[in-house]
Amino acid sequence: MEGGTMPIYLVIAYGIFWGLTFVLVFSIWMRQRRLEREIAALEAQLERTPAQEKAAGDAGSDVR
């Protein structure tokens, strides 16, 4: 190989490395956002569930 082609390969290798690093970080960031939304939805569902069970329990006590 010529001495002049090595820097080109080095630049290409660095470009590929940083491109893949960016893709990895971006995918982790997107998964984290999705999980945060899912956790928020589950927390909201947990907050609603006891209130609904209590309302159903109160309505059931009037049936006697």
JSON list of C-alpha atoms in Angstrom, two decimals:
[
{"chain": "A", "resi": 1, "resn": "MET", "atom": "CA", "xyz": [0.00, 0.00, 0.00]},
{"chain": "A", "resi": 2, "resn": "GLU", "atom": "CA", "xyz": [1.06, 3.51, -0.59]},
{"chain": "A", "resi": 3, "resn": "GLY", "atom": "CA", "xyz": [1.86, 5.74, 2.33]},
{"chain": "A", "resi": 4, "resn": "GLY", "atom": "CA", "xyz": [-0.76, 8.25, 1.16]},
{"chain": "A", "resi": 5, "resn": "THR", "atom": "CA", "xyz": [-3.73, 5.86, 1.30]},
{"chain": "A", "resi": 6, "resn": "MET", "atom": "CA", "xyz": [-3.42, 4.99, 4.98]},
{"chain": "A", "resi": 7, "resn": "PRO", "atom": "CA", "xyz": [-4.77, 8.34, 6.25]},
{"chain": "A", "resi": 8, "resn": "ILE", "atom": "CA", "xyz": [-7.83, 7.90, 4.01]},
{"chain": "A", "resi": 9, "resn": "TYR", "atom": "CA", "xyz": [-8.55, 4.49, 5.54]},
{"chain": "A", "resi": 10, "resn": "LEU", "atom": "CA", "xyz": [-8.04, 5.95, 8.99]},
{"chain": "A", "resi": 11, "resn": "VAL", "atom": "CA", "xyz": [-10.54, 8.74, 8.29]},
{"chain": "A", "resi": 12, "resn": "ILE", "atom": "CA", "xyz": [-13.04, 6.23, 6.91]},
{"chain": "A", "resi": 13, "resn": "ALA", "atom": "CA", "xyz": [-12.59, 3.98, 9.96]},
{"chain": "A", "resi": 14, "resn": "TYR", "atom": "CA", "xyz": [-13.12, 6.92, 12.33]},
{"chain": "A", "resi": 15, "resn": "GLY", "atom": "CA", "xyz": [-16.20, 7.96, 10.36]},
{"chain": "A", "resi": 16, "resn": "ILE", "atom": "CA", "xyz": [-17.68, 4.48, 10.57]},
{"chain": "A", "resi": 17, "resn": "PHE", "atom": "CA", "xyz": [-16.86, 4.25, 14.28]},
{"chain": "A", "resi": 18, "resn": "TRP", "atom": "CA", "xyz": [-18.50, 7.59, 15.11]},
{"chain": "A", "resi": 19, "resn": "GLY", "atom": "CA", "xyz": [-21.47, 6.85, 12.86]},
{"chain": "A", "resi": 20, "resn": "LEU", "atom": "CA", "xyz": [-22.11, 3.54, 14.61]},
{"chain": "A", "resi": 21, "resn": "THR", "atom": "CA", "xyz": [-21.60, 5.19, 18.00]},
{"chain": "A", "resi": 22, "resn": "PHE", "atom": "CA", "xyz": [-24.19, 7.83, 17.10]},
{"chain": "A", "resi": 23, "resn": "VAL", "atom": "CA", "xyz": [-26.68, 5.17, 15.96]},
{"chain": "A", "resi": 24, "resn": "LEU", "atom": "CA", "xyz": [-26.17, 3.21, 19.20]},
{"chain": "A", "resi": 25, "resn": "VAL", "atom": "CA", "xyz": [-26.61, 6.26, 21.44]},
{"chain": "A", "resi": 26, "resn": "PHE", "atom": "CA", "xyz": [-29.66, 7.40, 19.46]},
{"chain": "A", "resi": 27, "resn": "SER", "atom": "CA", "xyz": [-31.31, 3.97, 19.70]},
{"chain": "A", "resi": 28, "resn": "ILE", "atom": "CA", "xyz": [-30.67, 3.82, 23.46]},
{"chain": "A", "resi": 29, "resn": "TRP", "atom": "CA", "xyz": [-32.13, 7.32, 23.83]},
{"chain": "A", "resi": 30, "resn": "MET", "atom": "CA", "xyz": [-35.26, 6.36, 21.87]},
{"chain": "A", "resi": 31, "resn": "ARG", "atom": "CA", "xyz": [-35.75, 3.18, 23.94]},
{"chain": "A", "resi": 32, "resn": "GLN", "atom": "CA", "xyz": [-35.36, 5.19, 27.14]},
{"chain": "A", "resi": 33, "resn": "ARG", "atom": "CA", "xyz": [-38.02, 7.69, 26.00]},
{"chain": "A", "resi": 34, "resn": "ARG", "atom": "CA", "xyz": [-40.39, 4.85, 25.12]},
{"chain": "A", "resi": 35, "resn": "LEU", "atom": "CA", "xyz": [-39.84, 3.19, 28.49]},
{"chain": "A", "resi": 36, "resn": "GLU", "atom": "CA", "xyz": [-40.39, 6.49, 30.33]},
{"chain": "A", "resi": 37, "resn": "ARG", "atom": "CA", "xyz": [-43.73, 6.93, 28.52]},
{"chain": "A", "resi": 38, "resn": "GLU", "atom": "CA", "xyz": [-44.71, 3.35, 29.33]},
{"chain": "A", "resi": 39, "resn": "ILE", "atom": "CA", "xyz": [-43.80, 3.81, 33.02]},
{"chain": "A", "resi": 40, "resn": "ALA", "atom": "CA", "xyz": [-45.82, 7.02, 33.17]},
{"chain": "A", "resi": 41, "resn": "ALA", "atom": "CA", "xyz": [-48.82, 5.24, 31.64]},
{"chain": "A", "resi": 42, "resn": "LEU", "atom": "CA", "xyz": [-48.51, 2.39, 34.14]},
{"chain": "A", "resi": 43, "resn": "GLU", "atom": "CA", "xyz": [-48.24, 4.84, 37.04]},
{"chain": "A", "resi": 44, "resn": "ALA", "atom": "CA", "xyz": [-51.38, 6.62, 35.83]},
{"chain": "A", "resi": 45, "resn": "GLN", "atom": "CA", "xyz": [-53.15, 3.28, 35.54]},
{"chain": "A", "resi": 46, "resn": "LEU", "atom": "CA", "xyz": [-52.11, 2.37, 39.10]},
{"chain": "A", "resi": 47, "resn": "GLU", "atom": "CA", "xyz": [-53.44, 5.68, 40.39]},
{"chain": "A", "resi": 48, "resn": "ARG", "atom": "CA", "xyz": [-56.81, 5.12, 38.67]},
{"chain": "A", "resi": 49, "resn": "THR", "atom": "CA", "xyz": [-57.22, 1.47, 39.66]},
{"chain": "A", "resi": 50, "resn": "PRO", "atom": "CA", "xyz": [-57.63, 1.87, 43.46]},
{"chain": "A", "resi": 51, "resn": "ALA", "atom": "CA", "xyz": [-60.14, 4.69, 42.94]},
{"chain": "A", "resi": 52, "resn": "GLN", "atom": "CA", "xyz": [-62.19, 2.51, 40.60]},
{"chain": "A", "resi": 53, "resn": "GLU", "atom": "CA", "xyz": [-62.07, -0.47, 42.98]},
{"chain": "A", "resi": 54, "resn": "LYS", "atom": "CA", "xyz": [-63.17, 1.71, 45.89]},
{"chain": "A", "resi": 55, "resn": "ALA", "atom": "CA", "xyz": [-66.05, 3.12, 43.84]},
{"chain": "A", "resi": 56, "resn": "ALA", "atom": "CA", "xyz": [-67.09, -0.40, 42.84]},
{"chain": "A", "resi": 57, "resn": "GLY", "atom": "CA", "xyz": [-66.82, -1.54, 46.45]},
{"chain": "A", "resi": 58, "resn": "ASP", "atom": "CA", "xyz": [-68.98, 1.34, 47.68]},
{"chain": "A", "resi": 59, "resn": "ALA", "atom": "CA", "xyz": [-71.61, 0.62, 45.04]},
{"chain": "A", "resi": 60, "resn": "GLY", "atom": "CA", "xyz": [-71.62, -3.04, 45.99]},
{"chain": "A", "resi": 61, "resn": "SER", "atom": "CA", "xyz": [-72.26, -2.26, 49.66]},
{"chain": "A", "resi": 62, "resn": "ASP", "atom": "CA", "xyz": [-75.53, -0.49, 48.76]},
{"chain": "A", "resi": 63, "resn": "VAL", "atom": "CA", "xyz": [-76.91, -3.67, 47.18]},
{"chain": "A", "resi": 64, "resn": "ARG", "atom": "CA", "xyz": [-77.52, -5.46, 50.50]}
]
